[in-house]
Tab-separated table of C-alpha atoms and ligand atoms in Angstrom:
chain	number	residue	atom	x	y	z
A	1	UNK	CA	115.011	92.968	132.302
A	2	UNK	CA	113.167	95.780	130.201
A	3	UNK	CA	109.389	95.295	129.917
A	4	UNK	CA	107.366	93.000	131.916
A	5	UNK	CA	103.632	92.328	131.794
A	6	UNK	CA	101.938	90.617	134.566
A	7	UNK	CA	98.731	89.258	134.250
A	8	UNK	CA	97.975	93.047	132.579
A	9	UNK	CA	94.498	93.870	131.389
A	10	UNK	CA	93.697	97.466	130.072
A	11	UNK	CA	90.407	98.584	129.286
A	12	UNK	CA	89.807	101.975	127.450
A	13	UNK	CA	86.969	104.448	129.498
A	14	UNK	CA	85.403	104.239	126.113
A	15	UNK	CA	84.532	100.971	125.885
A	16	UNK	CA	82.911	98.250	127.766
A	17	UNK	CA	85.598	95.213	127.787
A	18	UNK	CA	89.023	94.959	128.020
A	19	UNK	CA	91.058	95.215	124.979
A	20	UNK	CA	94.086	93.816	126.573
A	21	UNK	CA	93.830	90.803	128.764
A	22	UNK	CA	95.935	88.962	130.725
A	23	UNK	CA	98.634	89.928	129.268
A	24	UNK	CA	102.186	87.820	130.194
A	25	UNK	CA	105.000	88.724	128.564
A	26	UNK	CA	108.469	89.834	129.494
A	27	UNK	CA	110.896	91.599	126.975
A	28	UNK	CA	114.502	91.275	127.966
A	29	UNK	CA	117.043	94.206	127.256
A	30	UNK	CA	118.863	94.157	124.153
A	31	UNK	CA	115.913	91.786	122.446
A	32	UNK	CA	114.681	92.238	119.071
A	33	UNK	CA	111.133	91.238	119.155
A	34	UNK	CA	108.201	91.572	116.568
A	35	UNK	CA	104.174	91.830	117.500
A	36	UNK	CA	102.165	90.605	114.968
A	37	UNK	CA	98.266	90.131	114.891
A	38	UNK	CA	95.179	91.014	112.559
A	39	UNK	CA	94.062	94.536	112.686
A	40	UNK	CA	92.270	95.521	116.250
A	41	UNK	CA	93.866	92.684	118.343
A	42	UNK	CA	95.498	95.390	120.474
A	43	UNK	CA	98.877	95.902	119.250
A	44	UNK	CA	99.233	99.581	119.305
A	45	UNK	CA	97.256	99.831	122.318
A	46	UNK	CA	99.910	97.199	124.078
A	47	UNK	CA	102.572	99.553	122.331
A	48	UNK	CA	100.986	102.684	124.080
A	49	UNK	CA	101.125	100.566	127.433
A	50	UNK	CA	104.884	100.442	126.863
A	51	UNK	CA	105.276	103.975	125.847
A	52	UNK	CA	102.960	105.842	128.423
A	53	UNK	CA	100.598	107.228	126.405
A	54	UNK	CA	98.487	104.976	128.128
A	55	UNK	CA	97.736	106.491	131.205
A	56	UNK	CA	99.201	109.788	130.476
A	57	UNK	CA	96.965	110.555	127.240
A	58	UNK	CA	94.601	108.088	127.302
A	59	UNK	CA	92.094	107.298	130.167
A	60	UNK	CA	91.158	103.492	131.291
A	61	UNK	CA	91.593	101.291	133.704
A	62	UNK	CA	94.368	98.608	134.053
A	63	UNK	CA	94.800	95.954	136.563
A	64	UNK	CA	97.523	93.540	136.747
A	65	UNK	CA	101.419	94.881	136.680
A	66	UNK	CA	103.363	96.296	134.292
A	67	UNK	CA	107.315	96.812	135.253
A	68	UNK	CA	109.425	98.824	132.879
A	69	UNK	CA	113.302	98.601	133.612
A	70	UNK	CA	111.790	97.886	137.450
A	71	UNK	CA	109.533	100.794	137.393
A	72	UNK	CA	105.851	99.599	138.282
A	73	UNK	CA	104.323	101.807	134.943
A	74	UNK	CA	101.579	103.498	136.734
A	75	UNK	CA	103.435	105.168	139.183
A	76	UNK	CA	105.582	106.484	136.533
A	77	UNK	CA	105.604	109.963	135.361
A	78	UNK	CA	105.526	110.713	131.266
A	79	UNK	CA	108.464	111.910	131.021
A	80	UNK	CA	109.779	108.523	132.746
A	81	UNK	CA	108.415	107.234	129.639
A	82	UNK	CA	109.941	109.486	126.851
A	83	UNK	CA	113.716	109.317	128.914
A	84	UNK	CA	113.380	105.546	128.309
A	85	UNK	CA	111.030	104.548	125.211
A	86	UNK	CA	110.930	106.044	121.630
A	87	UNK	CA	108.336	105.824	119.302
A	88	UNK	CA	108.159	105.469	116.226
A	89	UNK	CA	104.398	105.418	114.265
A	90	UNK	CA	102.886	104.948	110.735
A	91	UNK	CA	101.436	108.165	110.024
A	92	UNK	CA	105.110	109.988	110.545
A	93	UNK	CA	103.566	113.364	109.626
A	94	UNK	CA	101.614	114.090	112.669
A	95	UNK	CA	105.282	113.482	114.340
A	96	UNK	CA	106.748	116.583	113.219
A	97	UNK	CA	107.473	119.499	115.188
A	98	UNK	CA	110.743	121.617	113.411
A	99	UNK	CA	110.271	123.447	110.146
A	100	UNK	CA	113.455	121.179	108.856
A	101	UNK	CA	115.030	118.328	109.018
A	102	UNK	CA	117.817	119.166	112.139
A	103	UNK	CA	115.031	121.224	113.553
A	104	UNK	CA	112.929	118.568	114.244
A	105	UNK	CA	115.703	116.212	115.072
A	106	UNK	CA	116.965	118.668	117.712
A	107	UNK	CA	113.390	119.278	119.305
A	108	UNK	CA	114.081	116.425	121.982
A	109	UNK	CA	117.289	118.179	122.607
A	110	UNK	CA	115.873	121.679	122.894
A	111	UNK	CA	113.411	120.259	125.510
A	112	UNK	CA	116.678	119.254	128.159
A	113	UNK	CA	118.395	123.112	127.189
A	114	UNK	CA	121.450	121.476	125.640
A	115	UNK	CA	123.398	124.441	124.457
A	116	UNK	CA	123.757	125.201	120.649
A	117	UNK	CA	127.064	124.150	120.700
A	118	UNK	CA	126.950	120.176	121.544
A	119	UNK	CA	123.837	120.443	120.243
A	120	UNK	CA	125.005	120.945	116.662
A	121	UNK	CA	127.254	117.953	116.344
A	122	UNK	CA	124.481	115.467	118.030
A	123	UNK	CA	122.425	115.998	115.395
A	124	UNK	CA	124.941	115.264	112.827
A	125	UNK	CA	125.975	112.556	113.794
A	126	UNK	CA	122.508	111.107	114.645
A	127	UNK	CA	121.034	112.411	111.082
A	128	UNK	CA	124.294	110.256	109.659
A	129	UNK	CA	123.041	107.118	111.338
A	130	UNK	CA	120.256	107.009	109.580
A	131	UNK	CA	121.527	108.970	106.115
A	132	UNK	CA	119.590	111.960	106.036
A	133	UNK	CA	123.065	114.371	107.067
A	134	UNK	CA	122.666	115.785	103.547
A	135	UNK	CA	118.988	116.833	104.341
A	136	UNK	CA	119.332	118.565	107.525
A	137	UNK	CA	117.874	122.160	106.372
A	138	UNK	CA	115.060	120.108	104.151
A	139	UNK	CA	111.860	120.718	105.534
A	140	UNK	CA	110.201	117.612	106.719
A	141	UNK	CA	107.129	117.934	105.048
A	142	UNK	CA	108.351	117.554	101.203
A	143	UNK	CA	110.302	114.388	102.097
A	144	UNK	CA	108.813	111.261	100.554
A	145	UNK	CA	107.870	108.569	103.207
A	146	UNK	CA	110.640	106.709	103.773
A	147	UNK	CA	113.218	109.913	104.657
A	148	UNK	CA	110.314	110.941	106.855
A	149	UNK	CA	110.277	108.316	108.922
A	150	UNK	CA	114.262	108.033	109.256
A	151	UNK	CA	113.501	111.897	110.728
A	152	UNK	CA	111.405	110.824	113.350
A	153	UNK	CA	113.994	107.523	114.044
A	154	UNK	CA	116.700	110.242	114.369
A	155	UNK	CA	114.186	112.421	116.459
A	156	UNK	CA	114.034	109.528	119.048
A	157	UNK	CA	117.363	107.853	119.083
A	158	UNK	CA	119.253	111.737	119.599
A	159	UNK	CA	117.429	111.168	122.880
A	160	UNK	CA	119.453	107.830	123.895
A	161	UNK	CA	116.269	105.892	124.847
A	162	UNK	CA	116.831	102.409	125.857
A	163	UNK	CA	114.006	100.824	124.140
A	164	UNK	CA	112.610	101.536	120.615
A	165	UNK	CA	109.192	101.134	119.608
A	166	UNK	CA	108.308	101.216	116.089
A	167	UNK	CA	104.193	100.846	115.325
A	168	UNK	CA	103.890	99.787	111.936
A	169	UNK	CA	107.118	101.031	110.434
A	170	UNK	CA	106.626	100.177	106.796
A	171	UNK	CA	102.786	100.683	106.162
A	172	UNK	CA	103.090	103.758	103.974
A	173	UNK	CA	106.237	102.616	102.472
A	174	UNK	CA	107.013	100.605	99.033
A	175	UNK	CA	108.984	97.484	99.210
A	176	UNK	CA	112.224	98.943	98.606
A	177	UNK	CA	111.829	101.430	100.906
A	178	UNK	CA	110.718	99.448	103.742
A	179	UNK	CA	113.400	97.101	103.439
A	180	UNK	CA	115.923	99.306	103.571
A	181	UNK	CA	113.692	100.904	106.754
A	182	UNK	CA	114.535	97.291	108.451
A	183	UNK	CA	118.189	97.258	107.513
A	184	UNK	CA	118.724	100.282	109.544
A	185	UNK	CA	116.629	99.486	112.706
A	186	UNK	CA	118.582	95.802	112.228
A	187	UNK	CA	122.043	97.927	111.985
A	188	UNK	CA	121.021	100.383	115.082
A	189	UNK	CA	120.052	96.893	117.134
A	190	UNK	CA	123.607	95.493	116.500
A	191	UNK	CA	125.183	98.703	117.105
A	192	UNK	CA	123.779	99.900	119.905
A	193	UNK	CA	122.276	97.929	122.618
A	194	UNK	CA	118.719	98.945	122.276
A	195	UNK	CA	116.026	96.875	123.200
A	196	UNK	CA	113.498	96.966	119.678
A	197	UNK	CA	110.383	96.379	119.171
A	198	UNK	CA	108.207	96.343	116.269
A	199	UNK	CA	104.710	96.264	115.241
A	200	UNK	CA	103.728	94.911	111.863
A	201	UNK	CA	101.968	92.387	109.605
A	202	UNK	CA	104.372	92.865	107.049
A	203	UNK	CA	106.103	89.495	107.928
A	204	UNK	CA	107.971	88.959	105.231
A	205	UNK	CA	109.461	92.069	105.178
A	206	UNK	CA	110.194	92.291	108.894
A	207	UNK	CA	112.277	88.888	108.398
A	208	UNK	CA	114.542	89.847	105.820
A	209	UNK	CA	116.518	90.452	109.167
A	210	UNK	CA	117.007	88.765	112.739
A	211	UNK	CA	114.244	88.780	115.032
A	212	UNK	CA	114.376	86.942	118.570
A	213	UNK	CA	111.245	86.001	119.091
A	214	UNK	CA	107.736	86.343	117.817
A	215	UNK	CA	104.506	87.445	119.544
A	216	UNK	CA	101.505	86.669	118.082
A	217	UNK	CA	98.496	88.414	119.581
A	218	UNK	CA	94.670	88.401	118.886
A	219	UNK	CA	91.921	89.504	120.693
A	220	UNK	CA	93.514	91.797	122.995
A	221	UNK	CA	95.592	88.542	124.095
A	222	UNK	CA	99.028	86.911	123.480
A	223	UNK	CA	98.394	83.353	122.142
A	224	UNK	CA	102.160	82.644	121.055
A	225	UNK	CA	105.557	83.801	121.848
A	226	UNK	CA	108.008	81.940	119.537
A	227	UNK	CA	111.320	81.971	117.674
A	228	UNK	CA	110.449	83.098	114.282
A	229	UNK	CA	111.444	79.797	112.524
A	230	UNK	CA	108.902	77.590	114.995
A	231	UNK	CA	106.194	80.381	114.532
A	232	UNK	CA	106.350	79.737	110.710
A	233	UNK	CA	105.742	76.202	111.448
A	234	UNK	CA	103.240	76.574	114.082
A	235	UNK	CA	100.293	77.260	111.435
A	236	UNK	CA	99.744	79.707	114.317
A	237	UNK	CA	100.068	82.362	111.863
A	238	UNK	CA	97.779	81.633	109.468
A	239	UNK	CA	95.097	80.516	111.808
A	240	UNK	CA	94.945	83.666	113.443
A	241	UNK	CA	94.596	85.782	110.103
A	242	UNK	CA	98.178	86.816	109.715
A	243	UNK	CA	99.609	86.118	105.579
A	244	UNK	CA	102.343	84.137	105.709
A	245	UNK	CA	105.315	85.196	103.465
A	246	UNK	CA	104.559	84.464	99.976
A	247	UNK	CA	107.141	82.491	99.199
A	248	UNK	CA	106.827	79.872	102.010
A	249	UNK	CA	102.339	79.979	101.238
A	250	UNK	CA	103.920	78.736	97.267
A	251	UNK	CA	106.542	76.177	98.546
A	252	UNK	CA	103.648	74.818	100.553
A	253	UNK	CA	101.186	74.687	97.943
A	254	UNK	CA	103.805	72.875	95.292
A	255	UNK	CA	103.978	70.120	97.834
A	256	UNK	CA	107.522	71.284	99.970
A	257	UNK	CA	107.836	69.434	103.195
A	258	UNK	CA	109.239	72.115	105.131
A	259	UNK	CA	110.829	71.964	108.748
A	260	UNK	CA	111.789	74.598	111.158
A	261	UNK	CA	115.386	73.563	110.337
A	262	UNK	CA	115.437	74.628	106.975
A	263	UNK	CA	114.560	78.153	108.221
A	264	UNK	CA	111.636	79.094	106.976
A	265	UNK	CA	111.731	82.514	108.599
A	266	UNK	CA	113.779	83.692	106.504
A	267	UNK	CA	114.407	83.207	102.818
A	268	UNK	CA	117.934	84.173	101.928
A	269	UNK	CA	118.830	81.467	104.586
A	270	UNK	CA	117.211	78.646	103.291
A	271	UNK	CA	118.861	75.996	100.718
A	272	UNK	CA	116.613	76.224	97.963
A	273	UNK	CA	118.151	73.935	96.042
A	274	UNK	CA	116.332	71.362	98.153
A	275	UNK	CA	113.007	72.492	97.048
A	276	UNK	CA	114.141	72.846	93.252
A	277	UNK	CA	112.959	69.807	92.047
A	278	UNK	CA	108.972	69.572	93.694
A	279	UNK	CA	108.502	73.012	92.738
A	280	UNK	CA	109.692	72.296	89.232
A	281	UNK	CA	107.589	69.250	88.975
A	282	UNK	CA	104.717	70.767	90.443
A	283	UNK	CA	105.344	73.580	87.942
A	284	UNK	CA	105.224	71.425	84.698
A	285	UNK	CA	101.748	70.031	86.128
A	286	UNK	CA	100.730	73.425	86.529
A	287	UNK	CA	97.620	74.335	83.961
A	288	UNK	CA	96.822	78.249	82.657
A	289	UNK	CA	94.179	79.497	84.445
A	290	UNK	CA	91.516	81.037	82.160
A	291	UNK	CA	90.580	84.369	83.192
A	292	UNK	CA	86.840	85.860	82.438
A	293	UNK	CA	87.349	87.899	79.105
A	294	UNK	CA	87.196	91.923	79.855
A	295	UNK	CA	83.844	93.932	78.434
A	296	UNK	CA	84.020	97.364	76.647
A	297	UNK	CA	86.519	100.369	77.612
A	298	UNK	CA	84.856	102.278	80.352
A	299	UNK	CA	87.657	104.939	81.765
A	300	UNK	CA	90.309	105.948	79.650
A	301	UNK	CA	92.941	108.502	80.297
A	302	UNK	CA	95.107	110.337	76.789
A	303	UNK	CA	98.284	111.882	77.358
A	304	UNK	CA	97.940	113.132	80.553
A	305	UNK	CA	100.563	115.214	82.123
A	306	UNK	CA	100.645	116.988	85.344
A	307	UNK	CA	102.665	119.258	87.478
A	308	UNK	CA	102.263	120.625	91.040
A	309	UNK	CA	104.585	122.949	91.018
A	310	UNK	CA	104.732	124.590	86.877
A	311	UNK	CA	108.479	122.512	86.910
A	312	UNK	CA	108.608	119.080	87.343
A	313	UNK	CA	105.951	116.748	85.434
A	314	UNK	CA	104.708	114.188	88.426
A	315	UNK	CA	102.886	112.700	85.625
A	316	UNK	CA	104.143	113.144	81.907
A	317	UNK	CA	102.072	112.102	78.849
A	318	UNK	CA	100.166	109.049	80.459
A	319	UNK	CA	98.111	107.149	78.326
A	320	UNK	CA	95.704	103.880	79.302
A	321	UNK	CA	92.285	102.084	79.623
A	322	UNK	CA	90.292	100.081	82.211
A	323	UNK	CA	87.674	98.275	80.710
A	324	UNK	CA	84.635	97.029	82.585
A	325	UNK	CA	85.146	94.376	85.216
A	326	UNK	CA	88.944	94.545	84.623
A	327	UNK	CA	91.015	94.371	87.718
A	328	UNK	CA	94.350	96.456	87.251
A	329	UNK	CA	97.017	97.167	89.467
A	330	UNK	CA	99.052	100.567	89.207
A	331	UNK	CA	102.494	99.772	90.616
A	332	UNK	CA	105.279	102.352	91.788
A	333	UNK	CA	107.755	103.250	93.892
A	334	UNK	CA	107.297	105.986	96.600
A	335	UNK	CA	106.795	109.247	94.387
A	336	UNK	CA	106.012	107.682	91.237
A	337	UNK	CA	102.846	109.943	90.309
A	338	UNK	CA	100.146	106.730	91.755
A	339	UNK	CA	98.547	109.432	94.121
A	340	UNK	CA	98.618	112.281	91.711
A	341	UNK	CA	96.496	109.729	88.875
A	342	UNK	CA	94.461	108.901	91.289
A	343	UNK	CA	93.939	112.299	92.249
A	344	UNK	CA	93.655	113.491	88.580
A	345	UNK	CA	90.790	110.696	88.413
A	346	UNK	CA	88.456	112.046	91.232
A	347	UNK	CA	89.042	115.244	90.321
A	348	UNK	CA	90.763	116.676	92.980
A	349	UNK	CA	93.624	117.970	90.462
A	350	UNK	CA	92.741	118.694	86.833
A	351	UNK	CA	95.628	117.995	84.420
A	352	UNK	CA	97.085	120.513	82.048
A	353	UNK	CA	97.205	118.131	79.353
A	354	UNK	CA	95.763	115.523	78.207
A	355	UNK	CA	92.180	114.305	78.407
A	356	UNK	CA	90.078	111.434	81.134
A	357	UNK	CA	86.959	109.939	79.632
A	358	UNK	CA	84.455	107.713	81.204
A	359	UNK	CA	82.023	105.635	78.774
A	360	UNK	CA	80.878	108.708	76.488
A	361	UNK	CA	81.554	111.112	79.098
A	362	UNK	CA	84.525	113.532	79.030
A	363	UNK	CA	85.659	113.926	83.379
A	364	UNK	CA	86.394	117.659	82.514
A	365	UNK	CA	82.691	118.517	82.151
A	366	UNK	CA	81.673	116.381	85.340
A	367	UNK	CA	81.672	117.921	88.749
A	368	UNK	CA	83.649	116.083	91.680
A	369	UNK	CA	79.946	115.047	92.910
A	370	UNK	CA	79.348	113.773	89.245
A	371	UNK	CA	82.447	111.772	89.218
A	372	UNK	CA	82.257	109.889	92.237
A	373	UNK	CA	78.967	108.578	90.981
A	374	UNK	CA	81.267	106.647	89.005
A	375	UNK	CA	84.233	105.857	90.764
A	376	UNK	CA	84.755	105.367	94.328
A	377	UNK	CA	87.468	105.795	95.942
A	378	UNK	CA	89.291	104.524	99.001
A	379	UNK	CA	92.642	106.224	100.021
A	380	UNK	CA	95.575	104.870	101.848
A	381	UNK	CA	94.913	106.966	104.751
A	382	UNK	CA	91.703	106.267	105.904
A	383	UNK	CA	91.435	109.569	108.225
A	384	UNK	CA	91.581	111.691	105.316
A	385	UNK	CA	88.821	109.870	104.303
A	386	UNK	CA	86.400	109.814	107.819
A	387	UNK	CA	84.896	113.027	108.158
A	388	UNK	CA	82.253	112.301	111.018
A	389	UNK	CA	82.104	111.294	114.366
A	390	UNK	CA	80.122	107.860	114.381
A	391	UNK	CA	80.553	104.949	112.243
A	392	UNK	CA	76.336	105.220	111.446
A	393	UNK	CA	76.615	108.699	110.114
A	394	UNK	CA	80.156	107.751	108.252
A	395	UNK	CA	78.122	105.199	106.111
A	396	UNK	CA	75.619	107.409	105.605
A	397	UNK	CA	76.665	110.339	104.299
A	398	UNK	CA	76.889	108.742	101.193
A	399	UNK	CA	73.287	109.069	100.747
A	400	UNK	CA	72.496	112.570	102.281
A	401	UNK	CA	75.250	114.122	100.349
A	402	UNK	CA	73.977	116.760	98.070
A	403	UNK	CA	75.500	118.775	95.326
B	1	LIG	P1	95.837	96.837	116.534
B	1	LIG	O1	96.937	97.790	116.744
B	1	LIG	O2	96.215	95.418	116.764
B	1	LIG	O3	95.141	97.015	115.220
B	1	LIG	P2	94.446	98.386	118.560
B	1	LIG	O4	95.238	98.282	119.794
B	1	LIG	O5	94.561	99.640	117.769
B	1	LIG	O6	94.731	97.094	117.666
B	1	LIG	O7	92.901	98.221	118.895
B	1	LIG	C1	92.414	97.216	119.763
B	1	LIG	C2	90.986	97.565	120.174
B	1	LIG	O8	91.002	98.746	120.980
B	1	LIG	C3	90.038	97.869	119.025
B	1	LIG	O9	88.791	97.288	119.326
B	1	LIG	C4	89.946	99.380	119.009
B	1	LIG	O10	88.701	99.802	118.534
B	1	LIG	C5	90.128	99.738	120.471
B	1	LIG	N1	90.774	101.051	120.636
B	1	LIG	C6	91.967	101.423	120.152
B	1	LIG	N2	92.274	102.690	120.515
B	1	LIG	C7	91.228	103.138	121.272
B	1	LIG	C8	90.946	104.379	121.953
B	1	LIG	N3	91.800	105.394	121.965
B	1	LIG	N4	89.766	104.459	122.616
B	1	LIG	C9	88.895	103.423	122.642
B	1	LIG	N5	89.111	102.237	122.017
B	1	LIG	C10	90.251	102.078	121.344
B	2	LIG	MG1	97.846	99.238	115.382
């Protein structure tokens, strides 16, 4: 046995009821299990139960047992913790400690005086398991998001932990990216026997390998522990705010009568062929929708190009509109220039070629302030974007800001 919750309830100092309660749940060695649940149900805070940060970093008050690998987790030191759980987070930058690549890899190493010598070939070998050996003197910083978060895997699994504990693995990564993210954590599972655990509402993604179980939590509680196939059929899912994978929400709505036999969880081992013929019939019956026509060009961006660094164009010659009440979506893989145009369009960056004009207004002769009159925007990492300390003066500051 690994991880078992008793009848655990955790409340943070901060606030005045329990986030986590009653909390059952017992995660055997070797398992592969996934924790899904809408935003604020208490996944990462039953994730920082597992990996100590909670009590170490984090004050409340927990009642109730928690046993991992036999040790009651209270009485447990932090670095009881870090010997047995790694953890891997979202936000992989705030992770790094080493100026490169083996650096940072090594830092875990460092910390238990492991001499040069055997440390040298650890790191190798560990950077090879999840293919960064060709980055080692890279720093860790100009990696895009997907090599930085195979750093940080390497950082924790040079350390030989027994469980791994990954808190929303893919949400910074594109599709391609994350999914080659899962292969590897699938590949370590099989190859070593690591107990895994992941965090995410990326379903779909997640099960485009084996899982043993899924645990559905909301409102600080567990409220089903299946196998993924009978979780898919539950409606569980859906009822508690979780998307199901597209492709199972469209055979559903063309009228598929689907079982837990035909494995729903996971696509590339279902028999299609079985649900050619209602989705093809339902797709003949299928009428265009009509969409609202678009009003005049409002922001419109000529030949932009852009470079960071005076070499490489992240953006070369980039030309399009938006027109009023248009919805568009910008798609890219990681490193494709989306941030940088964005960036270009608030006005954070100007671009050395090329021209941005809104209505009759050209964005070079508008101030940041000026600009944001106009467009608003909302970045993918929202503490870049909070700069106070309550959610009342956060809201606010829109309308006290001053030029
Ligand atoms: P999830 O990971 O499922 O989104 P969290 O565990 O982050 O959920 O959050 C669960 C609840 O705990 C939320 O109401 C959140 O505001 C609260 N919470 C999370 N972290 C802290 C903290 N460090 N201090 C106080 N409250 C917290
Ligand atoms: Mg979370």
């Amino acid at each position: 046995m690994t991880i078992e919750f008793n009848n655990f309830t955790f409340r943070y100092d901060a606030l005045v009821n329990p986030t986590l309660k009653g909390i059952n749940l017992t995660i055997n060695k070797g398992e592969k299990v996934l924790i899904v649940g809408p935003s604020g149900s208490g996944k990462s805070t039953l994730g920082q139960c597992i990996n100590g940060l909670i009590p170490h970093s984090i004050e409340g008050e927990s009642s109730g047992s928690l046993l991992i690998n036999g040790l009651e987790a209270k009485t447990m030191k932090l670095v009881q913790f870090t010997e047995q759980v790694g953890t891997v987070l979202q936000d992989t930058d705030s992770q790094f400690v080493g100026l490169s690549v083996g650096e940072d890899i090594a830092f875990a190493l460092e910390n238990q005086r492991m001499s040069v010598a055997e440390m040298y070939p650890l790191v190798k070998s560990t950077a090879r398991m999840v293919e960064m050996e060709t980055l080692l003197n890279h720093a860790p910083q100009d990696l895009s998001g997907g090599q930085k978060q195979r750093v940080s895997l390497a950082g924790i699994l040079v350390d030989d932990v027994d469980i791994l504990l990954f808190d929303e693995p893919l949400a910074a990564l594109d599709p391609k990216t994350g999914k080659r993210t899962i292969e590897i954590i699938d590949q370590l599972h099989r190859e070593t026997d690591k107990t895994v655990i992941i965090i995410e509402h990326r379903l779909e993604d997640v099960l485009t390998k084996h899982v043993d179980r899924v645990i559905l939590m909301d409102g600080g509680q567990i409220v089903a522990d299946m196998e993924p196939n009978d979780m898919m059929m539950s409606g569980l899912l859906e009822k508690h705010g979780i998307r199901e994978p597209l492709y199972f929400s469209a055979l559903k709505h063309a009228g598929c009568q689907l079982k837990a036999e035909d494995k729903p969880a996971y696509l590339e081992q279902m028999d299609i062929n079985t649900f050619a013929p209602t989705v093809q019939a339902w797709h003949s019956t299928y009428a265009k929708q009509d969409v609202p026509e678009a009003g005049d060009t409002l922001l419109t961006l000529e030949n932009i190009t852009y470079s960071y660094d005076g070499e490489k164009n992240a953006l070369e010659d980039i030309s399009f509109s938006v027109r009023r009440g248009e919805i568009v979506s910008v798609l890219g893989k990681n490193g494709s220039g989306k941030s940088t145009l964005t960036k270009l369009i608030m006005g954070v960056i100007d671009p050395d070629a090329g021209k941005i004009t809104f209505g009759n207004d050209n964005f070079a002769d508008l101030s940041i302030y000026e600009r944001s009159k106009k467009v608003g925007v909302v970045m993918q990492n929202p503490n870049h974007m909070i700069c106070h300390h309550m959610i009342m003066d956060e809201v606010a500051f829109g309308f006290v800001i001053k030029v």
